[in-house]
Short mmCIF file of C-alpha atoms and ligand atoms in Angstrom, two decimals:
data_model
loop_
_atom_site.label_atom_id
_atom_site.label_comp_id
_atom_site.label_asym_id
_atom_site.label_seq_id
_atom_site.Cartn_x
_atom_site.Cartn_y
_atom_site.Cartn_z
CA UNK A 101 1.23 -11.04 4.91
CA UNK A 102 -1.09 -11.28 1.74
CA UNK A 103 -3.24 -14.21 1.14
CA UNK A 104 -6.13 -12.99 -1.05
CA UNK A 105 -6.65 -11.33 -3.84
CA UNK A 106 -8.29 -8.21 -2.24
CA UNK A 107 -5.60 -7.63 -0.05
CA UNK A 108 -3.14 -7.80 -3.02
CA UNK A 109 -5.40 -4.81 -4.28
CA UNK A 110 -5.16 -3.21 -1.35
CA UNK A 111 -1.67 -3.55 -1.55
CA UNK A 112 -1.24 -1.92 -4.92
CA UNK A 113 -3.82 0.80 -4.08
CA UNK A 114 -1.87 2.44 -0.91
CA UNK A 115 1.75 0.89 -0.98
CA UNK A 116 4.25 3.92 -0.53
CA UNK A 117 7.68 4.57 -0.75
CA UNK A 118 9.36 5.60 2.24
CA UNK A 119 12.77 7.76 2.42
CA UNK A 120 15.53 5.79 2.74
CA UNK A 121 16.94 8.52 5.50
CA UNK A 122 13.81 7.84 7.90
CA UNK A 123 13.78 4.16 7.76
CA UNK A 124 14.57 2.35 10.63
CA UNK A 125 15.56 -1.61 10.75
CA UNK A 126 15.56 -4.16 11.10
CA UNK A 127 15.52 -5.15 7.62
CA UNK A 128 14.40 -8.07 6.03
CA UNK A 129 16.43 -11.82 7.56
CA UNK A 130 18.62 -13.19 4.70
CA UNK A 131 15.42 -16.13 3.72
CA UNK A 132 13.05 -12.56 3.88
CA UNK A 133 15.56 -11.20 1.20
CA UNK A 134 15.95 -13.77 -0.69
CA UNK A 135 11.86 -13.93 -1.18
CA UNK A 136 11.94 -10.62 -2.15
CA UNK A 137 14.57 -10.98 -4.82
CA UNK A 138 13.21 -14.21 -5.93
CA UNK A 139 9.30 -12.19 -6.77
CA UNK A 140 11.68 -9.12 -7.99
CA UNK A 141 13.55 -11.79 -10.70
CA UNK A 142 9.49 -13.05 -11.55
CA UNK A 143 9.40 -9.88 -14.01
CA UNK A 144 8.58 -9.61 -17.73
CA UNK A 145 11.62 -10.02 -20.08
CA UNK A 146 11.49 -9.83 -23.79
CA UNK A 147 13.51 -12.42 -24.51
CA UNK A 148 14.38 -14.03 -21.18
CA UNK A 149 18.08 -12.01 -20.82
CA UNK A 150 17.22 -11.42 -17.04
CA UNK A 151 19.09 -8.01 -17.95
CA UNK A 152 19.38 -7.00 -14.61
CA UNK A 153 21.15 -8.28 -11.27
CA UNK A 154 20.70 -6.90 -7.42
CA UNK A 155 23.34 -6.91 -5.64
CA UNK A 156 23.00 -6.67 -1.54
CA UNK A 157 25.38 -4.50 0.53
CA UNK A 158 25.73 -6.34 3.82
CA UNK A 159 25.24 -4.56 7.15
CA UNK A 160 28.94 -5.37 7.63
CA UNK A 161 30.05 -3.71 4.37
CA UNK A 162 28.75 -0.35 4.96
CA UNK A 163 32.01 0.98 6.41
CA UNK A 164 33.65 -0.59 3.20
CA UNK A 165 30.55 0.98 0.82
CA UNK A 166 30.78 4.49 2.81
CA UNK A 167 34.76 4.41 2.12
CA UNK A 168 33.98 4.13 -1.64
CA UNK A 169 31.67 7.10 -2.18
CA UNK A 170 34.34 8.94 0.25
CA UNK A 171 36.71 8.42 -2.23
CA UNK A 172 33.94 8.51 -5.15
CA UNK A 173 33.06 11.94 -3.96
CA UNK A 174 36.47 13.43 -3.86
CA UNK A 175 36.86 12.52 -7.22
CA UNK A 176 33.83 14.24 -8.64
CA UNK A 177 34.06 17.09 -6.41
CA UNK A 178 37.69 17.67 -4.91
CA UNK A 179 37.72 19.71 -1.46
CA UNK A 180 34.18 18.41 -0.53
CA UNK A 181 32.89 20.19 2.02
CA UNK A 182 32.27 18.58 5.75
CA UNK A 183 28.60 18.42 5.39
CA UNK A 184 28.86 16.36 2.03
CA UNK A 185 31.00 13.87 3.53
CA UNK A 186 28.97 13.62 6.69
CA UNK A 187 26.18 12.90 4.17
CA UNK A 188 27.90 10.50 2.40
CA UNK A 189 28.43 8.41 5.80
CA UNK A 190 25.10 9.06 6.80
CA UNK A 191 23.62 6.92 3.11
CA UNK A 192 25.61 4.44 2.91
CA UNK A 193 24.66 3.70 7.49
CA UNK A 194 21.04 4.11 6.10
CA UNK A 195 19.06 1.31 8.47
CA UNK A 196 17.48 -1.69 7.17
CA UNK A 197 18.71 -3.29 4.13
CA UNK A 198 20.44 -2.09 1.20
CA UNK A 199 20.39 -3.71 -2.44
CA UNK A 200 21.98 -2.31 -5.74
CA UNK A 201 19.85 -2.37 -8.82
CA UNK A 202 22.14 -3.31 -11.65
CA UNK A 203 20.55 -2.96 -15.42
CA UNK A 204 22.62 -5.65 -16.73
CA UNK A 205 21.61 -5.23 -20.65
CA UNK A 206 22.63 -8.09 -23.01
CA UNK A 207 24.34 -5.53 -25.96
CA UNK A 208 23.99 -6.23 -29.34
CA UNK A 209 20.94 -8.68 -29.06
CA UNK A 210 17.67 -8.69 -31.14
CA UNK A 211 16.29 -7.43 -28.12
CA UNK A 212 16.50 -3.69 -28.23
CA UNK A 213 18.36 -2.42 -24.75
CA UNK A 214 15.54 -0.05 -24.33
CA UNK A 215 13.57 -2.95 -23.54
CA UNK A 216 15.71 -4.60 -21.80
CA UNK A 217 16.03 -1.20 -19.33
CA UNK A 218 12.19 -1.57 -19.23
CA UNK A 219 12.17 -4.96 -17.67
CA UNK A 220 15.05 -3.72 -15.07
CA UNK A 221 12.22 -0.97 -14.23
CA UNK A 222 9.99 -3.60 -13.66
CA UNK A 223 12.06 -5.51 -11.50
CA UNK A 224 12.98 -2.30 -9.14
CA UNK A 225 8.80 -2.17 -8.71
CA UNK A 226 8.93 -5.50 -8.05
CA UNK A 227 10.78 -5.64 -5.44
CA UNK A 228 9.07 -2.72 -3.85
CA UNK A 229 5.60 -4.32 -4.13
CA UNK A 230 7.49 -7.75 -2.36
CA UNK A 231 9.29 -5.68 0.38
CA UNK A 232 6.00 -4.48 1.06
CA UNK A 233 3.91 -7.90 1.19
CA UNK A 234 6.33 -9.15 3.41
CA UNK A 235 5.47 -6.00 6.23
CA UNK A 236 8.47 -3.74 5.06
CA UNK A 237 9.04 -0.20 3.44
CA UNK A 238 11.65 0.26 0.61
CA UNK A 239 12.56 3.68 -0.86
CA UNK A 240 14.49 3.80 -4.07
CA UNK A 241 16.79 6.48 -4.88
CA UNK A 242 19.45 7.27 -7.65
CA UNK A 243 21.47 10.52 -6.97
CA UNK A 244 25.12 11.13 -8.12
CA UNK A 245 26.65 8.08 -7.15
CA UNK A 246 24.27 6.00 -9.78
CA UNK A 247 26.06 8.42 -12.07
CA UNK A 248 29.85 8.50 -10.74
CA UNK A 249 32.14 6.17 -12.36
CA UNK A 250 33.94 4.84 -9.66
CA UNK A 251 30.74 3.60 -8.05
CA UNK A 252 29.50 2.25 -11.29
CA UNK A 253 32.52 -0.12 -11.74
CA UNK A 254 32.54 -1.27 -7.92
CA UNK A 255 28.96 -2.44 -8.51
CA UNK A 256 28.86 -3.65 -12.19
CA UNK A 257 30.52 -5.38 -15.17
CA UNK A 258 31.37 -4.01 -18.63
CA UNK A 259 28.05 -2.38 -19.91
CA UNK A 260 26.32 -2.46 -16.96
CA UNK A 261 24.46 0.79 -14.89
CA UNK A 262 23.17 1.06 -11.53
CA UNK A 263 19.88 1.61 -11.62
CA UNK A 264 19.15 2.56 -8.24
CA UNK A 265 20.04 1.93 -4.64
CA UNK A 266 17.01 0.32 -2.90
CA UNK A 267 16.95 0.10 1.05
CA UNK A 268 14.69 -1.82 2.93
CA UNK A 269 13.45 -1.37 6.11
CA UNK A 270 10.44 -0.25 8.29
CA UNK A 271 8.80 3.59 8.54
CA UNK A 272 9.74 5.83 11.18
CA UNK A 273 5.98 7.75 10.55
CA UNK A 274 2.88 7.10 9.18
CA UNK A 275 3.54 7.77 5.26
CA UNK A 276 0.87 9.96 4.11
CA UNK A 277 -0.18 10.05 0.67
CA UNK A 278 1.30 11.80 -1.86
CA UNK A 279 -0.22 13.84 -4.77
CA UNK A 280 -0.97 11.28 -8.09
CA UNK A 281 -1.60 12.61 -11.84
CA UNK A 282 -4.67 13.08 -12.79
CA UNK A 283 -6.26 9.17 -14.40
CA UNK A 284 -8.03 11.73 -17.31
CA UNK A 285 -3.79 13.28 -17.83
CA UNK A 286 -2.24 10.28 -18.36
CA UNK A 287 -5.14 7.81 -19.51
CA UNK A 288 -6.25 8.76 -22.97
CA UNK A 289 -8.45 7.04 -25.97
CA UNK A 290 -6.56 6.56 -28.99
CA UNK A 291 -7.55 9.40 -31.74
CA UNK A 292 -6.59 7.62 -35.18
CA UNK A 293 -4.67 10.21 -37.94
CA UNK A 294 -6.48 11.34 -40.20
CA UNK A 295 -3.89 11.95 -42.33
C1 FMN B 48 14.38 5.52 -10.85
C2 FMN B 48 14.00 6.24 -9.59
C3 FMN B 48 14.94 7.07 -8.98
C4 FMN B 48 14.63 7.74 -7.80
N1 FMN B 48 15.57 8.54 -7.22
C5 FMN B 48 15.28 9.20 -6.09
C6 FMN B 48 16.24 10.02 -5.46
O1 FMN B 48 17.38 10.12 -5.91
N2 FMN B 48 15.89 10.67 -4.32
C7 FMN B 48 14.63 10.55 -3.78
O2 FMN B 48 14.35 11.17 -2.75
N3 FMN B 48 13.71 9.75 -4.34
C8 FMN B 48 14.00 9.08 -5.49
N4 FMN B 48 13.07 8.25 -6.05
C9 FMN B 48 11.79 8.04 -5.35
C10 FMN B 48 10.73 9.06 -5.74
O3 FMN B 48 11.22 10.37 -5.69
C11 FMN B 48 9.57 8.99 -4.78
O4 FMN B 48 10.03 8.88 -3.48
C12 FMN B 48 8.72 7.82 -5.03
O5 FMN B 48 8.41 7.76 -6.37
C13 FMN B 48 7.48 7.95 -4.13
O6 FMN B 48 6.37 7.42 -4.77
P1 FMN B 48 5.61 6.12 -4.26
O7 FMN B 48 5.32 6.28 -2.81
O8 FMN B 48 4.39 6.06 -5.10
O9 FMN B 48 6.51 4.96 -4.54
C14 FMN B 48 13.36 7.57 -7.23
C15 FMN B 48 12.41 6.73 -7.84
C16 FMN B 48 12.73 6.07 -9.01
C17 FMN B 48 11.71 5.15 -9.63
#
């Protein structure tokens, strides 16, 4: 676990995603969760709307969750074929723990809901960067069933969007590196107009 500021560096300098299919549990205990939603919900917020919620799909609802993108899945694409279903089972028995994202914008507020989207962002990293300081892995992913309907209203209220299905668990392999842009392609000085 972190206790310095170095290692907190660390962290942030090599922390990886891992692929929610190769994760194996356990995931975190119920307290470990709770932690890491607890840092997540410690995120910037114009406004203080917390405009976003995370809601955890218990090991003992997966059969229940798997059901609903079964039926999710017929719906968006009648006479599925075998291997689609068999995929769908296989995400929602992912190992390790399993929380929804919810951007949870407060509509027609001061506050525009682009910002409000930003801070769910910012919760989602978050709760990586805690999953991680507590000696897990967590790989986010979106995919059609953030998009389908049927999904959307099992998970949210009026208004509301999944933002992402987050599962958290430990790697399988040693997660190499992956390529990063360029600091000079995305890191520029300001050139004033000159009209
Ligand atoms: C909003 C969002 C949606 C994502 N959706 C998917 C996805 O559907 N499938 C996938 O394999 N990875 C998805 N990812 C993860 C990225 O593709 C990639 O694994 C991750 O950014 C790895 O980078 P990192 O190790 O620096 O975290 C998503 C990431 C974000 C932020």
């Amino acid at each position: 676990m972190l206790n310095d500021r170095s290692s907190i560096l660390s962290l942030l300098e090599t922390r990886r995603s891992g692929k929610p299919r190769e994760l194996v549990g356990p995931g975190p205990t119920r307290a470990e969760l709770d932690r890491i939603l607890s840092i997540a919900a410690r995120t910037p917020d114009h406004g203080m709307l917390a405009p976003w919620r995370f809601v955890t799909v218990g090991d003992d609802q997966r059969d229940a969750f798997e059901a609903l993108l079964q039926r999710a899945l017929a719906e968006h694409e009648p006479n599925t074929p075998a291997a689609k279903l068999q995929k769908e089972h296989d995400f929602a028995h992912y190992q390790g723990s399993l929380v929804v994202l919810v951007s949870a914008p407060v509509q027609d507020h001061k506050i525009p809901v682009w910002e409000q989207e930003l801070s769910c962002g910012a919760a989602g990293m978050n709760l990586l960067l805690a999953a991680d300081a507590l000696g897990f892995i967590a790989g986010w992913v979106t995919g059609w069933r953030t998009y389908s309907n049927m999904v959307r209203e099992a998970f949210c209220k009026p208004g509301e969007r999944i933002a992402g299905f987050i599962f958290i668990g430990h790697a399988s392999r040693e997660l190499e590196e992956r390529d990063r842009p360029a600091l000079s392609d995305v890191a520029t000085e300001w050139q004033p107009p000159s009209h």
